[in-house]
Short mmCIF file of C-alpha atoms in Angstrom, two decimals:
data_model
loop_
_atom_site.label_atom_id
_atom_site.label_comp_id
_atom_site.label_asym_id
_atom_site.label_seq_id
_atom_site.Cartn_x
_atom_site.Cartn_y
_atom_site.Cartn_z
CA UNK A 1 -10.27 26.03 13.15
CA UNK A 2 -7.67 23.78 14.78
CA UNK A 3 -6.62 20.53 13.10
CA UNK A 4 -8.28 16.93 15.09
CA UNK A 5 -6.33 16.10 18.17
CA UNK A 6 -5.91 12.45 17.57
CA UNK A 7 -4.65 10.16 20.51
CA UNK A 8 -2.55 6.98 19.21
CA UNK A 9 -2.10 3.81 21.47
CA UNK A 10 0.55 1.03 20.75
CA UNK A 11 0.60 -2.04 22.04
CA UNK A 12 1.70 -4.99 19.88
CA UNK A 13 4.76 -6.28 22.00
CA UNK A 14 6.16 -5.17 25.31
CA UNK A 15 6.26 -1.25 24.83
CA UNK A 16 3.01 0.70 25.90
CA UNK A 17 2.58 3.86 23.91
CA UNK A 18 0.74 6.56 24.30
CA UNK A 19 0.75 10.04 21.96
CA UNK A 20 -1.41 13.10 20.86
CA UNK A 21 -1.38 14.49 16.64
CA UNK A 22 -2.72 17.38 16.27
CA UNK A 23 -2.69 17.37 12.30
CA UNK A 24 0.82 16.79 11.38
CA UNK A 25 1.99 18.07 14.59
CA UNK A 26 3.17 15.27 17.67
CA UNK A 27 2.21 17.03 20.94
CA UNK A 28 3.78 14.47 22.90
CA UNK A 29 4.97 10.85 22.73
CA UNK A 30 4.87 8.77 26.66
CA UNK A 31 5.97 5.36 26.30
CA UNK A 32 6.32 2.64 29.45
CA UNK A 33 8.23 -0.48 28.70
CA UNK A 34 8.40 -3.49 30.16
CA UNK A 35 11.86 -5.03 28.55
CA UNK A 36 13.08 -5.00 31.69
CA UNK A 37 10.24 -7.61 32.79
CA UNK A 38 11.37 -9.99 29.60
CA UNK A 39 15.35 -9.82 29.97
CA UNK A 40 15.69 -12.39 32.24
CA UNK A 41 13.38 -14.98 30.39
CA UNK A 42 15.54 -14.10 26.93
CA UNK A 43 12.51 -12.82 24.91
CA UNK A 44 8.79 -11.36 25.17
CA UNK A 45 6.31 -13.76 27.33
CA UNK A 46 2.76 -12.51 26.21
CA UNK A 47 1.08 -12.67 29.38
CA UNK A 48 4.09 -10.81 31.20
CA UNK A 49 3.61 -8.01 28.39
CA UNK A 50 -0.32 -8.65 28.42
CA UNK A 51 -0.34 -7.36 32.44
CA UNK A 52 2.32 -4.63 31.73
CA UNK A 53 0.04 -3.42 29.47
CA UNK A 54 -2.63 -3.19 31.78
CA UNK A 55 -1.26 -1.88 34.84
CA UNK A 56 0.53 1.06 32.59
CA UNK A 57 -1.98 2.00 30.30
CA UNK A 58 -4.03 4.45 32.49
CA UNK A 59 -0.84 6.17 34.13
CA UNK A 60 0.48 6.44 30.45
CA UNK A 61 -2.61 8.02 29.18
CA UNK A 62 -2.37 10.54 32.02
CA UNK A 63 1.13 11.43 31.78
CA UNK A 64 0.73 11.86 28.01
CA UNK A 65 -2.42 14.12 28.22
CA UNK A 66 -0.37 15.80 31.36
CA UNK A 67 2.34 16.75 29.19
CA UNK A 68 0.75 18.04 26.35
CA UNK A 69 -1.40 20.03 28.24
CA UNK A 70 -4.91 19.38 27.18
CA UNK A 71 -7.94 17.51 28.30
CA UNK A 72 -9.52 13.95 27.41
CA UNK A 73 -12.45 15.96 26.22
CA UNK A 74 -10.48 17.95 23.57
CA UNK A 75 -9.63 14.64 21.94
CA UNK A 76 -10.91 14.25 18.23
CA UNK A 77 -10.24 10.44 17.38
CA UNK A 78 -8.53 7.83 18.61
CA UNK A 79 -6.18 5.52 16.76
CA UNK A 80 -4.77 2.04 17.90
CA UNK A 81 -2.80 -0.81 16.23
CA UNK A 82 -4.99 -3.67 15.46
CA UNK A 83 -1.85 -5.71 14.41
CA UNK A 84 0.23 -7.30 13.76
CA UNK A 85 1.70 -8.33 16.92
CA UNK A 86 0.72 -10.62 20.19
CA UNK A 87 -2.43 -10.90 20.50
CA UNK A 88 -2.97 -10.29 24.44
CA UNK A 89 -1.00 -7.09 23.80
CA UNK A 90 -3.25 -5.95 21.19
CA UNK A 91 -6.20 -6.89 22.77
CA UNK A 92 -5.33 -4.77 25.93
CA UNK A 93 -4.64 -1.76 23.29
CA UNK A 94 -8.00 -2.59 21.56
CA UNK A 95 -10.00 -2.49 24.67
CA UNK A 96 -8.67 0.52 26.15
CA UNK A 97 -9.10 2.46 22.78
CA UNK A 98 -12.92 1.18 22.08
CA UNK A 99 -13.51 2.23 25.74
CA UNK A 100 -12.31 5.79 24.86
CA UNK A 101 -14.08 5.87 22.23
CA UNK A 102 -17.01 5.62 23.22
CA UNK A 103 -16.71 7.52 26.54
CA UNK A 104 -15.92 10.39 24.45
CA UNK A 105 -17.84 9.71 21.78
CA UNK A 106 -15.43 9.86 18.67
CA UNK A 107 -14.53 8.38 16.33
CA UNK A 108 -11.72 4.68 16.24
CA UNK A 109 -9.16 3.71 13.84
CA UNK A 110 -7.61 0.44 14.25
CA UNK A 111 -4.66 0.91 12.49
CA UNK A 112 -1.40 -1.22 11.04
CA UNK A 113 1.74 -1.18 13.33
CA UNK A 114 4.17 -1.82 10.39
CA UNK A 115 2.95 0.59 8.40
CA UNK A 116 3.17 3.10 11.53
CA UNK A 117 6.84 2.62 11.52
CA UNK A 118 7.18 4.58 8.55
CA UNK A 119 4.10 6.79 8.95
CA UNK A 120 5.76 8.51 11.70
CA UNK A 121 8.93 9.92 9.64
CA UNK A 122 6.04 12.65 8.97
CA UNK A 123 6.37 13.98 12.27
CA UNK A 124 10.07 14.42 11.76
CA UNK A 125 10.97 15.12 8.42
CA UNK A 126 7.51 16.58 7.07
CA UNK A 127 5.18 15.05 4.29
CA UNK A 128 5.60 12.35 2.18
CA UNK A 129 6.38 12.85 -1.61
CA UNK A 130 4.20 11.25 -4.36
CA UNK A 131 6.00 8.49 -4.25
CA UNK A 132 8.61 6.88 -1.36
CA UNK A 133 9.60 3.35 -0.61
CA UNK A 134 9.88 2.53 2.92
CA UNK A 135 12.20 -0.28 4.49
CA UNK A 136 10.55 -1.08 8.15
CA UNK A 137 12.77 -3.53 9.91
CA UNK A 138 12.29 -4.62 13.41
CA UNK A 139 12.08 -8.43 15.37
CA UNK A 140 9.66 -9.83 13.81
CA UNK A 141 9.57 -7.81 10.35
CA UNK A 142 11.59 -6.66 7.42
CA UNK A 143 9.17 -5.34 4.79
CA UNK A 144 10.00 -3.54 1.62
CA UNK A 145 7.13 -0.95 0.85
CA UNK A 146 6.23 0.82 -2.35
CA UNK A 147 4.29 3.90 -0.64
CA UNK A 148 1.88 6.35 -3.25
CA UNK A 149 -0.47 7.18 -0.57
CA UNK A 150 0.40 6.49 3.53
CA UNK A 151 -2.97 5.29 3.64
CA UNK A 152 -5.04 4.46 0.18
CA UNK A 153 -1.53 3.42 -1.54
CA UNK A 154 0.67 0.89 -0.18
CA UNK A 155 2.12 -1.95 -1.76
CA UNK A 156 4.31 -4.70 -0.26
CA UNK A 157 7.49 -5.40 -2.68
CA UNK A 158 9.00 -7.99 -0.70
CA UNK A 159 9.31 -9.76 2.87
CA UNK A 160 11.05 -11.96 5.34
CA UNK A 161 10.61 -15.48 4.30
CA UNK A 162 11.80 -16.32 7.91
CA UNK A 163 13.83 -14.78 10.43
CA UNK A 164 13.36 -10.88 10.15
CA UNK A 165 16.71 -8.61 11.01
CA UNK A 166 16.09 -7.81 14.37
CA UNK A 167 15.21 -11.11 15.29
CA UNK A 168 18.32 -12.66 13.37
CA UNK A 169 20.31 -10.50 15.73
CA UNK A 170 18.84 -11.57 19.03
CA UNK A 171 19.56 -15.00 17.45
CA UNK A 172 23.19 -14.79 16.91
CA UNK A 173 23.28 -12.06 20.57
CA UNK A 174 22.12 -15.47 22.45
CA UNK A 175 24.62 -17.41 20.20
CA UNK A 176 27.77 -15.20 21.33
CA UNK A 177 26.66 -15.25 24.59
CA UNK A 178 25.41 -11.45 25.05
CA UNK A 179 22.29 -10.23 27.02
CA UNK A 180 18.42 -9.88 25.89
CA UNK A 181 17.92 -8.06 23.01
CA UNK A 182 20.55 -8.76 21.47
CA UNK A 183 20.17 -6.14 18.49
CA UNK A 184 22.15 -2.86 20.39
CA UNK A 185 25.22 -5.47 21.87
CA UNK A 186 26.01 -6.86 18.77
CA UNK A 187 25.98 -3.27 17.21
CA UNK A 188 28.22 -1.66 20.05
CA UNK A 189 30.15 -5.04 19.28
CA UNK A 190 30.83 -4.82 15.58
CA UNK A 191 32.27 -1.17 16.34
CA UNK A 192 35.20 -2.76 17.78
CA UNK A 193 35.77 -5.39 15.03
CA UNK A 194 36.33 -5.87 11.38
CA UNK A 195 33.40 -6.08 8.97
CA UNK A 196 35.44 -8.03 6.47
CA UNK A 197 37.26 -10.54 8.93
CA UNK A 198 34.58 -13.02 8.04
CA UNK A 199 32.49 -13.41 4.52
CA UNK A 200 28.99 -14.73 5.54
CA UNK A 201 26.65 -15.50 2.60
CA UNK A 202 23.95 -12.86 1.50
CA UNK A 203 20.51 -15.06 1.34
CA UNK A 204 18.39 -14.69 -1.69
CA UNK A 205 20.99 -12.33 -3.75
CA UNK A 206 21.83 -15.26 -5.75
CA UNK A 207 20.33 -14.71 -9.54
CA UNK A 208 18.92 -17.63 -9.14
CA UNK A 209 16.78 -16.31 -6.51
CA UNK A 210 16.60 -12.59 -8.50
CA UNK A 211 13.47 -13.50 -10.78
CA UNK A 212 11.38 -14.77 -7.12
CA UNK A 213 12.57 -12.93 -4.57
CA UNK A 214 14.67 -10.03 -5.58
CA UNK A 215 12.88 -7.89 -2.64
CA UNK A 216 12.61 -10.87 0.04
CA UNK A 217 14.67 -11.36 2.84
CA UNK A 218 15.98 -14.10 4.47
CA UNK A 219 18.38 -14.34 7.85
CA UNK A 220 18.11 -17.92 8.52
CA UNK A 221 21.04 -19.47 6.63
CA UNK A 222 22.99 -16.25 7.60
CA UNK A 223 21.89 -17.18 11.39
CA UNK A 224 22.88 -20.79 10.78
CA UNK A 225 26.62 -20.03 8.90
CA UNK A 226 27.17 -17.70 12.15
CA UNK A 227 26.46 -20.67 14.38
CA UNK A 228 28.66 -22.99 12.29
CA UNK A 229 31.47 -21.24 12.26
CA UNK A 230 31.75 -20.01 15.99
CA UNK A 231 30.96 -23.97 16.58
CA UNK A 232 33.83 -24.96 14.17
CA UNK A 233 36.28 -22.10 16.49
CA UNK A 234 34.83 -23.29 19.81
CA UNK A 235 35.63 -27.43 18.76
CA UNK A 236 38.78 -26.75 17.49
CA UNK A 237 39.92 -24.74 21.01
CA UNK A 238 40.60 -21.50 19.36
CA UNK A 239 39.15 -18.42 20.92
CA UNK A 240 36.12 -16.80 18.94
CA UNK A 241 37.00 -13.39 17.60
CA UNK A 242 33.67 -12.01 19.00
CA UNK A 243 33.80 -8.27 17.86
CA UNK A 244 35.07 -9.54 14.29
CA UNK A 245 31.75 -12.00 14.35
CA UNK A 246 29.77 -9.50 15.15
CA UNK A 247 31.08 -6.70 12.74
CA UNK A 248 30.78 -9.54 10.29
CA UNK A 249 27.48 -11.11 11.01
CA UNK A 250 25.77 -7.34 11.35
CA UNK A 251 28.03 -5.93 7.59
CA UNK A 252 25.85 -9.34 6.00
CA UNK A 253 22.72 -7.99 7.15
CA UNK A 254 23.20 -4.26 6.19
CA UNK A 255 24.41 -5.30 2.88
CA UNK A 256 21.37 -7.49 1.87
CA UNK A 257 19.07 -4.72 3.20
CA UNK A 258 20.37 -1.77 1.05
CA UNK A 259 21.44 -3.50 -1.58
CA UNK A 260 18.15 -4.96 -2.16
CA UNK A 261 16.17 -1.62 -1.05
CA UNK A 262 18.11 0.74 -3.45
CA UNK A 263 17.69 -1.79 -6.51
CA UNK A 264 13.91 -1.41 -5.84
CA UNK A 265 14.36 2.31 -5.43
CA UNK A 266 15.89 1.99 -9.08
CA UNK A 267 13.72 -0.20 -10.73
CA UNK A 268 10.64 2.09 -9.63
CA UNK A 269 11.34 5.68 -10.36
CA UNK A 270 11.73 6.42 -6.48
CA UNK A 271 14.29 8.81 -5.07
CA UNK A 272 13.35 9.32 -1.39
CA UNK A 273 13.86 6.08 1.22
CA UNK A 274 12.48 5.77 4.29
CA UNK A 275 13.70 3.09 6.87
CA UNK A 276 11.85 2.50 10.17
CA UNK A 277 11.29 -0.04 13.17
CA UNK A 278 13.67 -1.05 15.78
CA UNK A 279 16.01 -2.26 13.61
CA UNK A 280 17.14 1.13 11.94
CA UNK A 281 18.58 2.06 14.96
CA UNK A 282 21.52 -0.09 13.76
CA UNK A 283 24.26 2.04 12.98
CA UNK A 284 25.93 -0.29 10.10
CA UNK A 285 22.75 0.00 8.36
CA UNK A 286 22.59 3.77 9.36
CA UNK A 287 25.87 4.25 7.73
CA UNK A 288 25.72 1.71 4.67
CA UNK A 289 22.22 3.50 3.95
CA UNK A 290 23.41 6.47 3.89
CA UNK A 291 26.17 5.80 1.73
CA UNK A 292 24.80 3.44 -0.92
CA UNK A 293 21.86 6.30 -0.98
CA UNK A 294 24.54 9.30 -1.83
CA UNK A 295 25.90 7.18 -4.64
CA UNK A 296 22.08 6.78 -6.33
CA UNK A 297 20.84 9.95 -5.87
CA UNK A 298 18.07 9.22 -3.07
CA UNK A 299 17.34 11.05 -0.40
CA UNK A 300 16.86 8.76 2.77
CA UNK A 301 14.46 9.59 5.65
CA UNK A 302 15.47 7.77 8.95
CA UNK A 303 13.34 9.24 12.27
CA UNK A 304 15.51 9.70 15.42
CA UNK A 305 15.99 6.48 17.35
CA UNK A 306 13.49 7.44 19.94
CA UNK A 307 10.74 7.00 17.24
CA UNK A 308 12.35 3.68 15.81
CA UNK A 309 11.37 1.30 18.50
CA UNK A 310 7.50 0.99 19.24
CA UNK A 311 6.19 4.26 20.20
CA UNK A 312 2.55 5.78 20.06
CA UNK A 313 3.58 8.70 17.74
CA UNK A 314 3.55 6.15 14.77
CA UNK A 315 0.40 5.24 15.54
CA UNK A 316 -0.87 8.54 15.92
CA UNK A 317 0.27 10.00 13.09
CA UNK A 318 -1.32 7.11 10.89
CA UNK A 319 -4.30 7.38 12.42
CA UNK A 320 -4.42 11.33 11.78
CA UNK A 321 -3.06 10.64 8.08
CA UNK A 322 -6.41 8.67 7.81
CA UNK A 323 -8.85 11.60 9.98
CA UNK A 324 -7.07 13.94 6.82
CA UNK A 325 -7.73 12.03 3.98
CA UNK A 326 -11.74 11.54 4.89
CA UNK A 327 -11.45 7.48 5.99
CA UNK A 328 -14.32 6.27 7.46
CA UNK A 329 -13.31 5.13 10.83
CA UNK A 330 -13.26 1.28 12.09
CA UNK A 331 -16.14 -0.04 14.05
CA UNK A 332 -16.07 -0.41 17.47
CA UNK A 333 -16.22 -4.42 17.61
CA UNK A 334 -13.06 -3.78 16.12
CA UNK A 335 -11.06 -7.04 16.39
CA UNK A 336 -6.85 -7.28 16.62
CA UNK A 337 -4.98 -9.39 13.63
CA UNK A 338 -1.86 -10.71 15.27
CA UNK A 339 -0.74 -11.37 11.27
CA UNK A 340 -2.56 -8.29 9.95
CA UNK A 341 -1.37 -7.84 6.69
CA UNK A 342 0.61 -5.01 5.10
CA UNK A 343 -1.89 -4.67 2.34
CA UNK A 344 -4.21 -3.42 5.31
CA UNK A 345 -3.45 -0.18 6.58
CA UNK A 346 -6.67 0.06 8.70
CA UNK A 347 -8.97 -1.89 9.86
#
């Protein structure tokens, strides 16, 4: 007997996803996005997303189901994110998946889209050991996750206290005068320049802070010393040293990030790291992961960039992690959480 076919649908920001499990198996991953749409405003406008959303979602379905060669009818389950994210987004997700549901007469699983960003390294790299942490940074999250169970075990170490990565980058993109998102500029960028012109403070690495918030992140002051100093350049008539900002601004971030990831790693017993959401795609934190990582003895996990940004895959595959385990599945007044939190897996 076959494993469930379960069909994932994201839609928490601008990128409609749409993707077929089949146990631990992705069949196919079809994602429309509507960045495009946003660029010109300099960020995500709900409603914009909100009718993306809705003029893509059937096509999506279709091309997904097209490519992996097998019928609506054959589908087992159907998993969507319930949150966090914007809630016209979400609702559009929501309504499409409840609608499936019970067309076909199976089973719903609202599930959580940060969560999902590190749910899907199963489709890549295999199962999950007893124990992993998982760092999921994207705009609007940087969340340091103690992981026993994918499901039943999660536990949230730390946080962003304000500006997440990604959206700390978009910040300081708009601030050197680069095009929406910001995140992959600054990162071609910082290629070209020197990651020690420029020493920009680490927030909450102080020991003061250690006792508090030794996993919590913060961005803002980093955000804020950027915009100082390029203000300090630009009213003294000297020309900013844009690629050495950059290379700066993005070796701050990185830094923080592992430093604080692999100290948690460290403190409890856990030798494989996983790091998901947008923001891994950042090669500085690629390489300083991957580095710091060697030197501890950890084994890091990072999915291919395709599965970093919002996909349906993640959702998918947390949805089928819960089919597996037995989870009873959500009810079909289901409702979104735009702050869902990361002690909720499902809803």
């Amino acid at each position: 007997m076959s494993a469930p076919l379960v069909l994932g649908i994201e839609t928490s920001c601008d990128e409609t996803g749409v993707a077929l499990v089949r146990g631990e198996e992705l069949l196919i991953d079809a994602v429309a996005s509507s960045m495009e749409e946003h660029a010109r405003y300099g960020g995500i406008i709900p409603e914009v997303a909100s009718r993306a959303h809705l003029e893509a979602m059937v096509p999506t379905i279709r091309r997904a189901l097209e490519g992996a060669d097998v019928d609506l009818g054959e589908v087992d389950a159907i998993a969507v994110t319930a949150g966090p994210g914007l809630v016209g987004p979400l609702t559009i997700g929501a309504a499409a998946a409840k609608a499936l549901a019970i067309g076909l007469d199976v089973p719903l699983y609202g599930v959580n889209h940060v969560i999902g960003h590190a749910a899907v390294d199963e489709l890549v790299h295999g199962p999950f050991p007893d124990r992993v942490m998982a760092l999921v940074v994207s705009g609007g999250h940087s969340s340091l996750l103690l992981v026993d169970d994918i499901v039943t075990g999660v536990t949230e170490l730390g946080s962003t206290l304000d500006d997440a990565a990604g959206e700390a980058f978009d910040k300081v993109g708009r601030l050197l005068g680069l095009p929406y998102p910001g995140g992959p500029h600054i990162d071609r960028l910082a290629r070209e320049g020197d990651p020690r012109a420029i020493r920009f403070p680490r927030g909450l690495t102080a020991a003061k802070d250690q006792a508090k918030h030794a996993y919590d992140f913060s961005f803002s002051g980093l955000k804020t010393a950027v915009a100082r100093w390029v203000e300090t350049r630009e009213d003294a008539g000297t020309p900013v040293p844009v690629a050495d900002v950059a290379a700066s601004f993005a070796a701050a971030v990185a830094d923080v990030l592992t430093a604080k990831t692999i100290a948690a790693c460290r403190r409890h017993g856990v030798d494989t790291l996983v790091i998901g959401g947008g923001f891994s795609a950042n090669s500085q934190l690629r390489d300083l992961a991957a580095v710091r990582c060697a030197e501890a003895g950890i084994e890091l996990r990072i999915p291919p960039i395709r599965f970093c940004t919002d996909n349906g895959a993640m959702i998918a595959a947390l949805g089928a992690a819960a089919v597996r385990r037995g989870i009873p599945p959500s009810a079909l007044n289901l409702p979104v959480d735009s702050s869902m939190p990361l002690t909720q897996v499902y809803a």
